[in-house]
JSON list of C-alpha atoms in Angstrom, two decimals:
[
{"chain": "A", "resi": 1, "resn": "UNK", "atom": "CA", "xyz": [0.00, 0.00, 0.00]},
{"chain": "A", "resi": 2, "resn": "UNK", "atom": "CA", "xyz": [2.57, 2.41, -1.43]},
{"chain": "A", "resi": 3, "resn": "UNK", "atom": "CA", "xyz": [1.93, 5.88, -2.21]},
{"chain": "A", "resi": 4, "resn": "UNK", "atom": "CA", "xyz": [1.32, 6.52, -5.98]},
{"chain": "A", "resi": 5, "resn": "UNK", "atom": "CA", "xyz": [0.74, 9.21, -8.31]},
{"chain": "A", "resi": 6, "resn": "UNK", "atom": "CA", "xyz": [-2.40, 8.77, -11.11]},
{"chain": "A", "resi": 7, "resn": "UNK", "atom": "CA", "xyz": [-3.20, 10.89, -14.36]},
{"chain": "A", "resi": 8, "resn": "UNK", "atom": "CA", "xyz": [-7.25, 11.63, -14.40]},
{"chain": "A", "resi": 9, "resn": "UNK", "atom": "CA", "xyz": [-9.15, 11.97, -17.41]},
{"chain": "A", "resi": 10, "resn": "UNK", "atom": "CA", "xyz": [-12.38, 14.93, -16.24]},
{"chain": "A", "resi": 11, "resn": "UNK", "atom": "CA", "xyz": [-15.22, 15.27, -17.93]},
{"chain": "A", "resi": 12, "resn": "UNK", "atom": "CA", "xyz": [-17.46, 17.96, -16.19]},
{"chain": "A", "resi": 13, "resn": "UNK", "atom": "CA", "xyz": [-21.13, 18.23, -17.36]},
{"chain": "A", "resi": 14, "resn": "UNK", "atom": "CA", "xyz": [-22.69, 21.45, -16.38]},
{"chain": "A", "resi": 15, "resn": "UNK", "atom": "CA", "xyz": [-25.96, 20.43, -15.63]},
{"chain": "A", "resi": 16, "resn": "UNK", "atom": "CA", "xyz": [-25.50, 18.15, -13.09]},
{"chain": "A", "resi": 17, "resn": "UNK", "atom": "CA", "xyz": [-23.80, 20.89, -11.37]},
{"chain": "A", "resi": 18, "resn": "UNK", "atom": "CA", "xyz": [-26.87, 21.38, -8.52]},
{"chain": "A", "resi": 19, "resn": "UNK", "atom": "CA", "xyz": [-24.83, 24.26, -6.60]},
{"chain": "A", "resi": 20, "resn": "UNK", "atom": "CA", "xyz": [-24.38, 26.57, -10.50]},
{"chain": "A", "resi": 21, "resn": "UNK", "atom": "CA", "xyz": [-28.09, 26.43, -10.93]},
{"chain": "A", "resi": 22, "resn": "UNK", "atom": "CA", "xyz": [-28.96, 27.45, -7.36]},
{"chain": "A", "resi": 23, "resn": "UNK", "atom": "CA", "xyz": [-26.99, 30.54, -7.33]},
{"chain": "A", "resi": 24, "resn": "UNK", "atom": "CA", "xyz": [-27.88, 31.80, -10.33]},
{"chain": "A", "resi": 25, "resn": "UNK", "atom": "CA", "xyz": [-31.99, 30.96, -9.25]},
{"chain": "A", "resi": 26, "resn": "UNK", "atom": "CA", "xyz": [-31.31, 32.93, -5.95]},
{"chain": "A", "resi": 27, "resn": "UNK", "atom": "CA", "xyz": [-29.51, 36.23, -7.65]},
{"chain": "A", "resi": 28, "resn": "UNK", "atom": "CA", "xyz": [-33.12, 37.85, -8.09]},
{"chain": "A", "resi": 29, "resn": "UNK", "atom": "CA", "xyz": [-32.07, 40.33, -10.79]},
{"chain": "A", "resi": 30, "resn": "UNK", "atom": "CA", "xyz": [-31.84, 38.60, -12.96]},
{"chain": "A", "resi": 31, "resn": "UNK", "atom": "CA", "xyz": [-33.01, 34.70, -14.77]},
{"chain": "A", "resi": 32, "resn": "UNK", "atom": "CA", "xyz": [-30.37, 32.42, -15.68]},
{"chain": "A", "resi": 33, "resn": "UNK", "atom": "CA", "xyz": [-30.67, 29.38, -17.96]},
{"chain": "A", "resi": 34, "resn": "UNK", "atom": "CA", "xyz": [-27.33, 27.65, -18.07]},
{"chain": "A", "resi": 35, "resn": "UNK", "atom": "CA", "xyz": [-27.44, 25.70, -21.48]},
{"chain": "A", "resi": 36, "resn": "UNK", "atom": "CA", "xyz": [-27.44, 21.93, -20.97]},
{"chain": "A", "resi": 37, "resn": "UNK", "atom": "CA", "xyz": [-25.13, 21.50, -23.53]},
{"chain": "A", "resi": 38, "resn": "UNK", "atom": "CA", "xyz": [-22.17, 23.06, -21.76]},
{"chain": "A", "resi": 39, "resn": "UNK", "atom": "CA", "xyz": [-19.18, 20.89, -20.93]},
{"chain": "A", "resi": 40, "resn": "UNK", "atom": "CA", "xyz": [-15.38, 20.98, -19.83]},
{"chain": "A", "resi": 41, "resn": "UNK", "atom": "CA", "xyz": [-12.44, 18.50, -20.78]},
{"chain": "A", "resi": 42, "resn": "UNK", "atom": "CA", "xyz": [-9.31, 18.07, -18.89]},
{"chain": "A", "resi": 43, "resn": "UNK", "atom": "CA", "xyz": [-6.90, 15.86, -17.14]},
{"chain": "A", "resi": 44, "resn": "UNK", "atom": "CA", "xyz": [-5.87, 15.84, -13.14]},
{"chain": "A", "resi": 45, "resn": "UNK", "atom": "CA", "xyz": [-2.74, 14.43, -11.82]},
{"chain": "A", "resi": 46, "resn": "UNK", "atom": "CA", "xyz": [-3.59, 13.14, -8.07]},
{"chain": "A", "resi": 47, "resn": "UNK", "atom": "CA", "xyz": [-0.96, 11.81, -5.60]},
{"chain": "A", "resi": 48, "resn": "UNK", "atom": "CA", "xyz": [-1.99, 9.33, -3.00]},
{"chain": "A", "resi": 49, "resn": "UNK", "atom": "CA", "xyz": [-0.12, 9.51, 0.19]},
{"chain": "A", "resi": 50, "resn": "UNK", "atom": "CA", "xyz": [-0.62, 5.73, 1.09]},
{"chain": "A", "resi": 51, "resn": "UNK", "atom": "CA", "xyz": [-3.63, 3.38, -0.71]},
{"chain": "A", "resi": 52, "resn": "UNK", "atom": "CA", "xyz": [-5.58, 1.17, 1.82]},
{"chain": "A", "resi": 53, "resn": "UNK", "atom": "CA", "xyz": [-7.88, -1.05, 0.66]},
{"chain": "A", "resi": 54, "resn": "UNK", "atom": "CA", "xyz": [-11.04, 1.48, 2.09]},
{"chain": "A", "resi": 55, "resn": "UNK", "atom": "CA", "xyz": [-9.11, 4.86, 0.86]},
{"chain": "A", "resi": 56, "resn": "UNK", "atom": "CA", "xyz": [-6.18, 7.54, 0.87]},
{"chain": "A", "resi": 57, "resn": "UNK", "atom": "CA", "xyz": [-5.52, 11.02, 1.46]},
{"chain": "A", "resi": 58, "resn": "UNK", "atom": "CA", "xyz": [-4.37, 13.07, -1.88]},
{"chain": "A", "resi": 59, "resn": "UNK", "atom": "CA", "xyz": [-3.17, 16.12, -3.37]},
{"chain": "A", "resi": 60, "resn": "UNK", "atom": "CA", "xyz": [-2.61, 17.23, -6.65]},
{"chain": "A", "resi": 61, "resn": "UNK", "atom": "CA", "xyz": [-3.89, 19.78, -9.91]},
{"chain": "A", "resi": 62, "resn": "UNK", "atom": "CA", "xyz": [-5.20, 19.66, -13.07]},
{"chain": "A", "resi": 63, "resn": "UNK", "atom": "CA", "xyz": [-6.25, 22.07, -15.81]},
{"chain": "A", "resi": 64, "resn": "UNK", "atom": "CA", "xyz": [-9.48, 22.06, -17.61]},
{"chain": "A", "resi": 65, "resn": "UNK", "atom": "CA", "xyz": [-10.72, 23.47, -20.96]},
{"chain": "A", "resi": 66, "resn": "UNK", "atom": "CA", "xyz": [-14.78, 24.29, -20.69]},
{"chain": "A", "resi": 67, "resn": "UNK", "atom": "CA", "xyz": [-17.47, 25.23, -23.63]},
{"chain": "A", "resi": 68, "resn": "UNK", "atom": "CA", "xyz": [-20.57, 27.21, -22.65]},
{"chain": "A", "resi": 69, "resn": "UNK", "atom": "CA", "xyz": [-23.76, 29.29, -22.59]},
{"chain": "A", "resi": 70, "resn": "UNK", "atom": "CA", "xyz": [-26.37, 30.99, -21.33]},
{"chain": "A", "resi": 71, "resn": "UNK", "atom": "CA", "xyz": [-29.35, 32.85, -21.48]},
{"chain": "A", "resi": 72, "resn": "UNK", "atom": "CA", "xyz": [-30.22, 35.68, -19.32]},
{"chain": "A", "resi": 73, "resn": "UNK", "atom": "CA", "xyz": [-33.60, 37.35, -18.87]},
{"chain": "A", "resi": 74, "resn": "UNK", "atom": "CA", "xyz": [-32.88, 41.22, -17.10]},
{"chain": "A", "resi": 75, "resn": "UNK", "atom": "CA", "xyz": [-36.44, 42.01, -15.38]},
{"chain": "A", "resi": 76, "resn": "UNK", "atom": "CA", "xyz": [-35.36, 45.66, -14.89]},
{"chain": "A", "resi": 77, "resn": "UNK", "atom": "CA", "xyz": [-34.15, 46.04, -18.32]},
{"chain": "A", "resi": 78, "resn": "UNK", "atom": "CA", "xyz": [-37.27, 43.69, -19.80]},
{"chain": "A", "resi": 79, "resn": "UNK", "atom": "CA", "xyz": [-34.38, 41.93, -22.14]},
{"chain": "A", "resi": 80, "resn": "UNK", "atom": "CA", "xyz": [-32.69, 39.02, -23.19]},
{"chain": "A", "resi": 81, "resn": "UNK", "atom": "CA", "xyz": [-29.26, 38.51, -23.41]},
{"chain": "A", "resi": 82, "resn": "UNK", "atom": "CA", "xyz": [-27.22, 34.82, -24.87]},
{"chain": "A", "resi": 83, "resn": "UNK", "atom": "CA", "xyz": [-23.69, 34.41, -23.86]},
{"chain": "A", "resi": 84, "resn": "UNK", "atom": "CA", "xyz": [-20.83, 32.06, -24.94]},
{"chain": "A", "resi": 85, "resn": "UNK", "atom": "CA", "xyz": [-18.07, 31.40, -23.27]},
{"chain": "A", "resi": 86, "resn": "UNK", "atom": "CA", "xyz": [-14.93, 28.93, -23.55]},
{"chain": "A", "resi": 87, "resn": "UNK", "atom": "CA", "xyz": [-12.75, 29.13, -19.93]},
{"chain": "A", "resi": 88, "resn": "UNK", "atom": "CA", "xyz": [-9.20, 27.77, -19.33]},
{"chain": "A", "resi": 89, "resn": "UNK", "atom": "CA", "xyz": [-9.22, 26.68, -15.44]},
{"chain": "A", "resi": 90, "resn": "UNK", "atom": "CA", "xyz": [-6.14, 25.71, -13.29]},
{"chain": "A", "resi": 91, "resn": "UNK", "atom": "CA", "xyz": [-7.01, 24.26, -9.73]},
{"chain": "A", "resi": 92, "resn": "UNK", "atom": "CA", "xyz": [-5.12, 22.39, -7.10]},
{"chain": "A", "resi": 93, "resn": "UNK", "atom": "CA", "xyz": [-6.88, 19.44, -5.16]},
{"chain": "A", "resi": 94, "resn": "UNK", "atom": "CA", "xyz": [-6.83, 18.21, -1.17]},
{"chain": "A", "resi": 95, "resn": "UNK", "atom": "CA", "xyz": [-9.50, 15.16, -0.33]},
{"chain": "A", "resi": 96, "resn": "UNK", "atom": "CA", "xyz": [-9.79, 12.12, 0.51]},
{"chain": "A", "resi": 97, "resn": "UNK", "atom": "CA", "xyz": [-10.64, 9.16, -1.69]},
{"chain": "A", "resi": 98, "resn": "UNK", "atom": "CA", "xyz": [-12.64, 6.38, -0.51]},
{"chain": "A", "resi": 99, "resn": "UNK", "atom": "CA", "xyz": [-13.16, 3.11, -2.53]},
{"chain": "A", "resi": 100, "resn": "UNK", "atom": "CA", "xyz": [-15.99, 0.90, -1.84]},
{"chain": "A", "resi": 101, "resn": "UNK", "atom": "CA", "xyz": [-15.82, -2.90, -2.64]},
{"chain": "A", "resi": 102, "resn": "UNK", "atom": "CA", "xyz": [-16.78, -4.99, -4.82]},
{"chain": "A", "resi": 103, "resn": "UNK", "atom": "CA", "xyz": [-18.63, -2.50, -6.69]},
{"chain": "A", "resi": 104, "resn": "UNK", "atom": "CA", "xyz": [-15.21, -0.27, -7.11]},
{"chain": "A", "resi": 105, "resn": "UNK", "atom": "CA", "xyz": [-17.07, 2.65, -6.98]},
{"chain": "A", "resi": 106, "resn": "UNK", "atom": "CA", "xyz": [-14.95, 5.36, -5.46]},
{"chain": "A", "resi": 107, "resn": "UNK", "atom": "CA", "xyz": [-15.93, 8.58, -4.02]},
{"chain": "A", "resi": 108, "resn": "UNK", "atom": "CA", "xyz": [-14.41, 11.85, -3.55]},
{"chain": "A", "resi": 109, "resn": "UNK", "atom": "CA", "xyz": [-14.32, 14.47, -0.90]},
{"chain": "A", "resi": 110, "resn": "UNK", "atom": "CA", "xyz": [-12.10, 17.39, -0.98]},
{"chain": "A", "resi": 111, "resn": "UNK", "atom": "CA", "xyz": [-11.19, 21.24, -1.59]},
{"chain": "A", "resi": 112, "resn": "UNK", "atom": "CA", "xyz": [-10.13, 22.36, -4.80]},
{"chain": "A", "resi": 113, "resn": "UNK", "atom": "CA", "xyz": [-8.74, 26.06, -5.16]},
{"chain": "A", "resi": 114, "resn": "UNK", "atom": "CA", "xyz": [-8.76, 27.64, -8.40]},
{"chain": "A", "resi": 115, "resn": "UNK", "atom": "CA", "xyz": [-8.17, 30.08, -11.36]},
{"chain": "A", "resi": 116, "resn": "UNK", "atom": "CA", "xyz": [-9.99, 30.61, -14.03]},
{"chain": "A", "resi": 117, "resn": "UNK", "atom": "CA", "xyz": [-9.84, 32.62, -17.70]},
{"chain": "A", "resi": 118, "resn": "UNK", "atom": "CA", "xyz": [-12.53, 33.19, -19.79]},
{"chain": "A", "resi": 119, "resn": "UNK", "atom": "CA", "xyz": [-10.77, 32.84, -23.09]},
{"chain": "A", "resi": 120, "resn": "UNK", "atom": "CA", "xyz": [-13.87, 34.01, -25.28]},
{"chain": "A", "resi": 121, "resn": "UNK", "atom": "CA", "xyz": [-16.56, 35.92, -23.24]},
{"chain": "A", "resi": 122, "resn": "UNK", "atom": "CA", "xyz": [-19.34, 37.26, -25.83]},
{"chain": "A", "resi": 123, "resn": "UNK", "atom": "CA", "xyz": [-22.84, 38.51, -25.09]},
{"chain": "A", "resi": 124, "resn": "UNK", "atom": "CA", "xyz": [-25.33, 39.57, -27.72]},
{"chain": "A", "resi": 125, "resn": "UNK", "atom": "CA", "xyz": [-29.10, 40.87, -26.88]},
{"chain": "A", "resi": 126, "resn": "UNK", "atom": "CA", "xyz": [-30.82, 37.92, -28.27]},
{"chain": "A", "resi": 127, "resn": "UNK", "atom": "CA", "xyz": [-33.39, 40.41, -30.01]},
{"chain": "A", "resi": 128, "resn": "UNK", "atom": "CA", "xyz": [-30.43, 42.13, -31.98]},
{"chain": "A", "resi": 129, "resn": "UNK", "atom": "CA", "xyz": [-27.61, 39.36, -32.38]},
{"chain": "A", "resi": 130, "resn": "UNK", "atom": "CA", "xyz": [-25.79, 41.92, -34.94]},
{"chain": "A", "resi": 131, "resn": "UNK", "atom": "CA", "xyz": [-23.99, 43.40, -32.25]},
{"chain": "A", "resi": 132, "resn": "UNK", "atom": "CA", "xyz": [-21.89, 41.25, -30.08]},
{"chain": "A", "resi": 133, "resn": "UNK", "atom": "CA", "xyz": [-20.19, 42.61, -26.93]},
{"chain": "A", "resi": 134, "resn": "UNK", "atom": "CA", "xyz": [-17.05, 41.25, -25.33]},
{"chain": "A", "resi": 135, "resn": "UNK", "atom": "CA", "xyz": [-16.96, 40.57, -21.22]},
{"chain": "A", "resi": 136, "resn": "UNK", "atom": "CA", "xyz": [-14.36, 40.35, -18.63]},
{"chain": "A", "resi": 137, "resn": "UNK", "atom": "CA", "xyz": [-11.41, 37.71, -19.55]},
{"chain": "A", "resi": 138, "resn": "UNK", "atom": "CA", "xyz": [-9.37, 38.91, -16.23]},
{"chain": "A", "resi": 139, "resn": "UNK", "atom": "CA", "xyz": [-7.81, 35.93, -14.26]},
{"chain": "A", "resi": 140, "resn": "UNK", "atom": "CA", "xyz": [-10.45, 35.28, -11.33]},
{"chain": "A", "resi": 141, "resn": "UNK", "atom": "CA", "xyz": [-9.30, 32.99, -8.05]},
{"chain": "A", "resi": 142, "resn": "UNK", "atom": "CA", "xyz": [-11.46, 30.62, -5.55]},
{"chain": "A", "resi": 143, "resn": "UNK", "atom": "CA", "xyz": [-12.21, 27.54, -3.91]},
{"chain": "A", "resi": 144, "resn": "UNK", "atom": "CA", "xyz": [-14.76, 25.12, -4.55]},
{"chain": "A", "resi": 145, "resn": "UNK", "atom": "CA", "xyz": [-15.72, 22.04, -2.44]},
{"chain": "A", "resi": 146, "resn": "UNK", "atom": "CA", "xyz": [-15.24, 18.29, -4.02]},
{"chain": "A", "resi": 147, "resn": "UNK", "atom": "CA", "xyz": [-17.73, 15.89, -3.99]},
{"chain": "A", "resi": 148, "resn": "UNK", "atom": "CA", "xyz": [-17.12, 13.21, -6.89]},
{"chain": "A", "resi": 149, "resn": "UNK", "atom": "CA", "xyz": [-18.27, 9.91, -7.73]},
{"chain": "A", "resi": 150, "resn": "UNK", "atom": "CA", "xyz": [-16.53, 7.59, -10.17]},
{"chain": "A", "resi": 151, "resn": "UNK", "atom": "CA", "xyz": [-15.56, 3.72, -10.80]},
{"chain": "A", "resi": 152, "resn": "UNK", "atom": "CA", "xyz": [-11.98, 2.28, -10.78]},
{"chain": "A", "resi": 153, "resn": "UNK", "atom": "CA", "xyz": [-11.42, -0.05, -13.54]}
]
């Protein structure tokens, strides 16, 4: 039960993502429908500190590409607004792993700082898509909390 490093494959499917569509719901301004069809690719490189049969404590990063959209309805403003984005996001990673046998389903809990740049930002009023306006592509920092489910092959 050695320690051991492993490369990740991620595939992150935004609508799963319960906590995204509650904050936008409870901003009040403003309606946000996060597209269904927005998704992120990337790989994270995870270092297990020993590897019992029931778990391990880890640490590690990865970096992530992600494709999205949404539409926003602004009550003050009565309008509607689309927006595309693609995002480049760097994190590092502190959990715990916990694998659960026979089924080999594993499950994740940790902390997982982050940075993230919007590579394309565009909005366009979605009752005049001629003109389309470019948003914020500054670096932006945070933490997120972990909670992952997967299978080990």
């Amino acid at each position: 039960n050695r320690p051991h490093t492993s490369l990740i494959m991620v595939h992150r499917w935004m609508l799963v993502q319960f906590l995204t569509h509650r904050a936008y719901k409870i901003t009040g301004v403003e309606k946000t429908v996060v597209s269904p069809l927005n998704f992120g690719i990337g790989t994270d490189l995870k270092y297990f500190f020993s590897l019992s049969m029931k778990g391990a404590f880890y640490t590690g990063g990865g970096i992530e590409v992600s494709w999205g959209g949404s539409h926003v309805d602004n009550i003050e403003n009565i309008r509607s607004w689309q927006q595309k984005d693609v995002e480049l996001n760097v994190s590092g990673n502190l959990g715990y792993r916990w694998i659960l046998y026979p089924s080999n389903t594993i499950i994740s809990l940790g902390v997982l700082p982050f940075l993230s740049k919007k590579l394309k930002n565009e909005w366009y009023d979605a009752d005049q898509p001629i003109t389309v306006y470019q948003g914020d592509k500054r670096w932006l920092g945070g933490c997120m909390l972990e909670l992952s489910i997967g299978k080990q092959f």
